[in-house]
């Protein structure tokens, strides 16, 4: 029964990680840049949810909307500052910019909200059901359900709409996309927007699941999102989501195996192991910049 | 023993057969050409011989020894030098520094030698200084010695790349489209230069699209199309080969064996 | 305008250097405040850390963002050897360097086949792994309590106690390290590294063994970081893992980038500028980090190659992107 409990915990935590991985991968694939500010995006989402709770008297829908609003605004600023100019420049320039941006975000939140841990109200209720002697909060199931719905919406957007086609085109070959008339700036801004919105919502769910938030939580989150995303070669969304799920489950089961402090180690080890054996992750899609072989066929 | 030989060498990229069962023998001391339409697999074939790509099947022999799948830096040590289709110079290093890298396999200074300026370091640096001046003289690039490679004109860059390859003291030189982007007089200069190198003892294999260049320069020619060998022989043989004409001009015009002039 | 200032300095290198050297050497004598001297010691220490990172990031095409991992190893090796084995500072310096360079080799091994972004992420992962292990391996490292009671440096039997004395020690280490780096960079090894950075395919075809020289690059960079870490342990007399977080990695990285990656003088300037700013704004300590973040972003916008970087280097190509984009926009509007 302990196994089932951990499995369910793992699934909910994994669902949140999966969501984060999806957002991260979307941005990395779309804009072509690894964003070191992603953890802080999630953190901002968590804090906007926290503030929304006091503003809107714990109304779930309004909290969600507020989180989406804040994340969207942030993403537009992020794009203008760190990405718009540097799409064709050496990658590390925008990477440094995102690092700077992340520092600004983190410290801005710290200035506004203070340095202590904040307790998040239980937006999704406290009810639970019993199964074989253990209590399972409905919250965990709601989280999984919300993530599934979001994935479905995203999948529909990417695969069945014109906008989705544009997004996918730009992520596969930016030059070719611009040659056929796609506005690359607008599309990368949109991709970044969606990715950050997803990140913000992941932050919201994270806050609900863990119940407490800190301005400095971004760092570990960045690493986890990155680890999961790397498995998909930084461009494959379903694989990244799956990896996030696995990571969550694995982390929960490892409580039994490893001492408390080493838990965060799991995601980093996972990351390095993946990269040692599969330097480009499991790419199921030909990515222009990562194969030099077919260059001179 | 041939200086370079390929036996049924193939390279597949997934479903694409870039190079398909190619046999080739290059005699020591000759100038050997490889031609074919765009996408025929010429550069891929070069890359297989030089070790840049691993083969899917087949064997490469260099001076009689099996060198299939040996990495490029080992091939360099064995005496195989190559240039690239799109010139690969070290852009932000000067011409002198570019050429100095070519001496890597002839010197042995390590970190400790560098820090302590041991005798080995001093000897290596003296060797490099002398020989660099010599080679710059030989190719006529002495005035450009301290210029950053990215600031050079295209023709000069090509020369620097070849000079850099020569410094390896190779027995075999692979030139990938050396005349690309050159006007007729530069091409003529290059022709004379390559002939001079050959007279000095270098065996040369060259990929080119410029037919005049190839026909006037090479002792023997290999023709590739869609990764397969379709003809091998002297320029005369290749000129009159129907399959070659068809590859370049299509079926319709192959009336008198085609005219191989560009 | 900044460009002109930088070019002026570059053209008049020698006089600037002499003035600079005199100021640096006479600094503790000129400035009587012990507080300022302390800042100076810290700044010079960061100059050494930044230089060691610059060696890895600027000359061989790597982009390591996990330098705090090496710093942690260097520091803890020194701290533990000093407190548990009672060894003296000057003996530990090379040992610290060697142990850290072994870790450099360890970090390199999985990154050999990786490029760019992946390599960077792995270096960050490694730094965190090191930190977490050190934090939790309580029997060896004292865990979150850190290593305390590290003795002071002894020179010819005399204990060094004043900040001024420590200043000259770290200055000596810095100059010695820079000297070694200069010699390495202007030798076959340095040229091999730069050839890998500029064009790995061509380097390989010329006989440069890519894996070997990339490994040597990590090892040498880590060595100097270990040396610096050793000093850090003996200066602060107390170390714990909170000094080696991801933020610290980014801190050193930004010094390298702002100062100019790929030049020897860049990290020196970068460490100076960043420490100057963070110290000057210490009174506004809450806003300090905000300013720091803004500084980094501004540098990328205005001068991405850093203060000392060459304007025509590959790092300055942000402007090229801008020109291409405006040309594309113009084309679209007339189409």
CSV table of C-alpha atoms in Angstrom, one decimal, chain A residues 120-287:
chain,number,residue,atom,x,y,z
A,120,UNK,CA,-0.1,28.5,0.1
A,121,UNK,CA,-3.8,28.2,0.9
A,122,UNK,CA,-5.4,25.0,-0.2
A,123,UNK,CA,-7.1,26.1,-3.3
A,124,UNK,CA,-8.3,22.7,-4.4
A,125,UNK,CA,-9.7,21.7,-1.1
A,126,UNK,CA,-8.7,19.3,1.5
A,127,UNK,CA,-10.9,16.3,0.9
A,128,UNK,CA,-9.5,12.9,0.4
A,129,UNK,CA,-10.7,9.3,0.0
A,130,UNK,CA,-9.6,6.2,1.6
A,131,UNK,CA,-8.0,3.3,-0.3
A,132,UNK,CA,-6.8,0.3,1.5
A,133,UNK,CA,-6.0,2.2,4.7
A,134,UNK,CA,-4.2,5.2,3.2
A,135,UNK,CA,-5.6,8.6,2.6
A,136,UNK,CA,-5.3,10.0,-0.9
A,137,UNK,CA,-6.0,13.7,-1.3
A,138,UNK,CA,-8.2,14.6,-4.2
A,139,UNK,CA,-5.8,17.4,-4.8
A,140,UNK,CA,-3.3,15.0,-6.3
A,141,UNK,CA,-5.9,13.6,-8.7
A,142,UNK,CA,-7.0,17.1,-9.7
A,143,UNK,CA,-3.4,18.1,-10.5
A,144,UNK,CA,-3.0,15.1,-12.8
A,145,UNK,CA,-6.3,15.9,-14.4
A,146,UNK,CA,-5.4,19.5,-15.0
A,147,UNK,CA,-2.1,18.6,-16.5
A,148,UNK,CA,-3.7,16.1,-18.8
A,149,UNK,CA,-6.2,18.7,-20.0
A,150,UNK,CA,-3.4,21.3,-20.5
A,151,UNK,CA,-1.4,18.7,-22.6
A,152,UNK,CA,-4.5,18.0,-24.7
A,153,UNK,CA,-5.0,21.7,-25.4
A,154,UNK,CA,-1.4,22.2,-26.3
A,155,UNK,CA,-1.3,19.1,-28.5
A,156,UNK,CA,-4.4,20.4,-30.3
A,157,UNK,CA,-2.8,23.8,-30.7
A,158,UNK,CA,0.4,22.4,-32.1
A,159,UNK,CA,-0.9,19.7,-34.3
A,160,UNK,CA,-4.3,20.9,-35.5
A,161,UNK,CA,-4.1,24.6,-35.9
A,162,UNK,CA,-2.4,26.9,-38.3
A,163,UNK,CA,-0.6,28.6,-35.5
A,164,UNK,CA,0.7,25.3,-34.4
A,165,UNK,CA,2.1,24.7,-37.9
A,166,UNK,CA,3.9,28.0,-37.7
A,167,UNK,CA,5.3,27.2,-34.3
A,168,UNK,CA,6.6,23.8,-35.5
A,169,UNK,CA,8.0,25.2,-38.7
A,170,UNK,CA,10.0,27.8,-36.8
A,171,UNK,CA,11.3,25.3,-34.3
A,172,UNK,CA,12.5,23.0,-37.1
A,173,UNK,CA,14.2,25.4,-39.4
A,174,UNK,CA,14.0,29.1,-38.7
A,175,UNK,CA,15.6,30.3,-41.9
A,176,UNK,CA,13.3,28.2,-44.1
A,177,UNK,CA,10.3,29.4,-42.2
A,178,UNK,CA,11.2,33.0,-42.7
A,179,UNK,CA,11.8,32.4,-46.4
A,180,UNK,CA,8.2,31.2,-46.8
A,181,UNK,CA,6.9,34.2,-45.1
A,182,UNK,CA,6.5,33.3,-41.5
A,183,UNK,CA,7.2,36.2,-39.1
A,184,UNK,CA,9.8,34.6,-37.0
A,185,UNK,CA,9.9,37.3,-34.3
A,186,UNK,CA,6.1,37.0,-33.7
A,187,UNK,CA,6.2,33.2,-33.7
A,188,UNK,CA,9.1,33.0,-31.2
A,189,UNK,CA,7.4,35.5,-29.0
A,190,UNK,CA,4.3,33.4,-29.1
A,191,UNK,CA,6.2,30.2,-28.4
A,192,UNK,CA,7.9,31.9,-25.4
A,193,UNK,CA,4.5,33.2,-24.3
A,194,UNK,CA,2.9,29.7,-24.3
A,195,UNK,CA,5.9,28.2,-22.6
A,196,UNK,CA,5.9,30.8,-19.9
A,197,UNK,CA,2.2,30.4,-19.4
A,198,UNK,CA,2.6,26.7,-18.9
A,199,UNK,CA,5.5,27.4,-16.6
A,200,UNK,CA,3.3,29.8,-14.6
A,201,UNK,CA,0.5,27.2,-14.3
A,202,UNK,CA,3.1,24.6,-13.3
A,203,UNK,CA,4.1,27.0,-10.5
A,204,UNK,CA,0.5,27.3,-9.4
A,205,UNK,CA,0.2,23.6,-9.2
A,206,UNK,CA,3.5,23.3,-7.5
A,207,UNK,CA,2.4,25.7,-4.9
A,208,UNK,CA,-0.8,23.8,-4.3
A,209,UNK,CA,0.9,20.5,-4.2
A,210,UNK,CA,3.7,21.4,-1.8
A,211,UNK,CA,1.8,24.0,0.1
A,212,UNK,CA,4.8,26.3,0.6
A,213,UNK,CA,6.9,28.5,-1.7
A,214,UNK,CA,10.2,30.4,-1.5
A,215,UNK,CA,11.7,33.0,-3.9
A,216,UNK,CA,14.7,30.8,-4.2
A,217,UNK,CA,12.9,27.7,-5.4
A,218,UNK,CA,13.7,28.5,-9.0
A,219,UNK,CA,17.2,27.0,-9.1
A,220,UNK,CA,16.3,23.4,-8.4
A,221,UNK,CA,13.3,23.6,-10.7
A,222,UNK,CA,15.3,24.8,-13.6
A,223,UNK,CA,17.6,21.8,-13.2
A,224,UNK,CA,14.7,19.4,-13.1
A,225,UNK,CA,13.0,20.9,-16.1
A,226,UNK,CA,16.3,20.8,-18.0
A,227,UNK,CA,17.0,17.2,-17.0
A,228,UNK,CA,13.7,16.0,-18.2
A,229,UNK,CA,13.9,18.1,-21.4
A,230,UNK,CA,17.3,16.9,-22.3
A,231,UNK,CA,16.0,13.3,-22.6
A,232,UNK,CA,13.9,14.6,-25.5
A,233,UNK,CA,16.9,16.2,-27.1
A,234,UNK,CA,15.6,19.6,-26.0
A,235,UNK,CA,13.1,19.6,-28.8
A,236,UNK,CA,10.8,16.6,-28.4
A,237,UNK,CA,7.8,17.6,-26.2
A,238,UNK,CA,6.1,14.2,-25.6
A,239,UNK,CA,9.4,12.6,-24.6
A,240,UNK,CA,10.2,15.5,-22.3
A,241,UNK,CA,6.8,15.2,-20.6
A,242,UNK,CA,7.3,11.5,-20.2
A,243,UNK,CA,10.7,12.1,-18.7
A,244,UNK,CA,9.2,14.6,-16.3
A,245,UNK,CA,6.7,12.0,-15.2
A,246,UNK,CA,9.4,9.4,-14.7
A,247,UNK,CA,11.5,11.9,-12.7
A,248,UNK,CA,8.6,12.6,-10.4
A,249,UNK,CA,7.9,8.9,-9.8
A,250,UNK,CA,11.6,8.1,-9.4
A,251,UNK,CA,12.1,10.9,-6.9
A,252,UNK,CA,9.3,9.7,-4.8
A,253,UNK,CA,10.5,6.1,-4.7
A,254,UNK,CA,14.0,7.2,-4.0
A,255,UNK,CA,12.9,8.5,-0.6
A,256,UNK,CA,13.0,4.9,0.5
A,257,UNK,CA,16.4,4.3,-1.0
A,258,UNK,CA,18.4,7.5,-0.4
A,259,UNK,CA,18.8,9.7,2.6
A,260,UNK,CA,16.8,12.9,2.4
A,261,UNK,CA,19.5,15.3,1.4
A,262,UNK,CA,20.5,13.3,-1.7
A,263,UNK,CA,17.1,13.5,-3.3
A,264,UNK,CA,17.8,16.4,-5.6
A,265,UNK,CA,20.9,14.6,-6.7
A,266,UNK,CA,18.7,12.1,-8.6
A,267,UNK,CA,17.7,14.5,-11.3
A,268,UNK,CA,21.2,15.6,-11.9
A,269,UNK,CA,22.5,12.1,-12.1
A,270,UNK,CA,19.7,11.2,-14.3
A,271,UNK,CA,20.6,14.1,-16.5
A,272,UNK,CA,24.2,13.1,-16.8
A,273,UNK,CA,23.5,9.5,-17.4
A,274,UNK,CA,21.2,10.3,-20.2
A,275,UNK,CA,23.7,12.6,-21.9
A,276,UNK,CA,26.5,10.1,-21.5
A,277,UNK,CA,24.6,7.4,-23.4
A,278,UNK,CA,22.5,9.5,-25.6
A,279,UNK,CA,24.3,12.8,-26.3
A,280,UNK,CA,21.4,14.2,-28.2
A,281,UNK,CA,18.6,12.7,-26.2
A,282,UNK,CA,15.9,10.7,-28.0
A,283,UNK,CA,15.4,12.9,-31.0
A,284,UNK,CA,12.6,11.7,-33.1
A,285,UNK,CA,12.8,14.7,-35.3
A,286,UNK,CA,15.7,15.8,-37.4
A,287,UNK,CA,17.1,18.9,-35.8
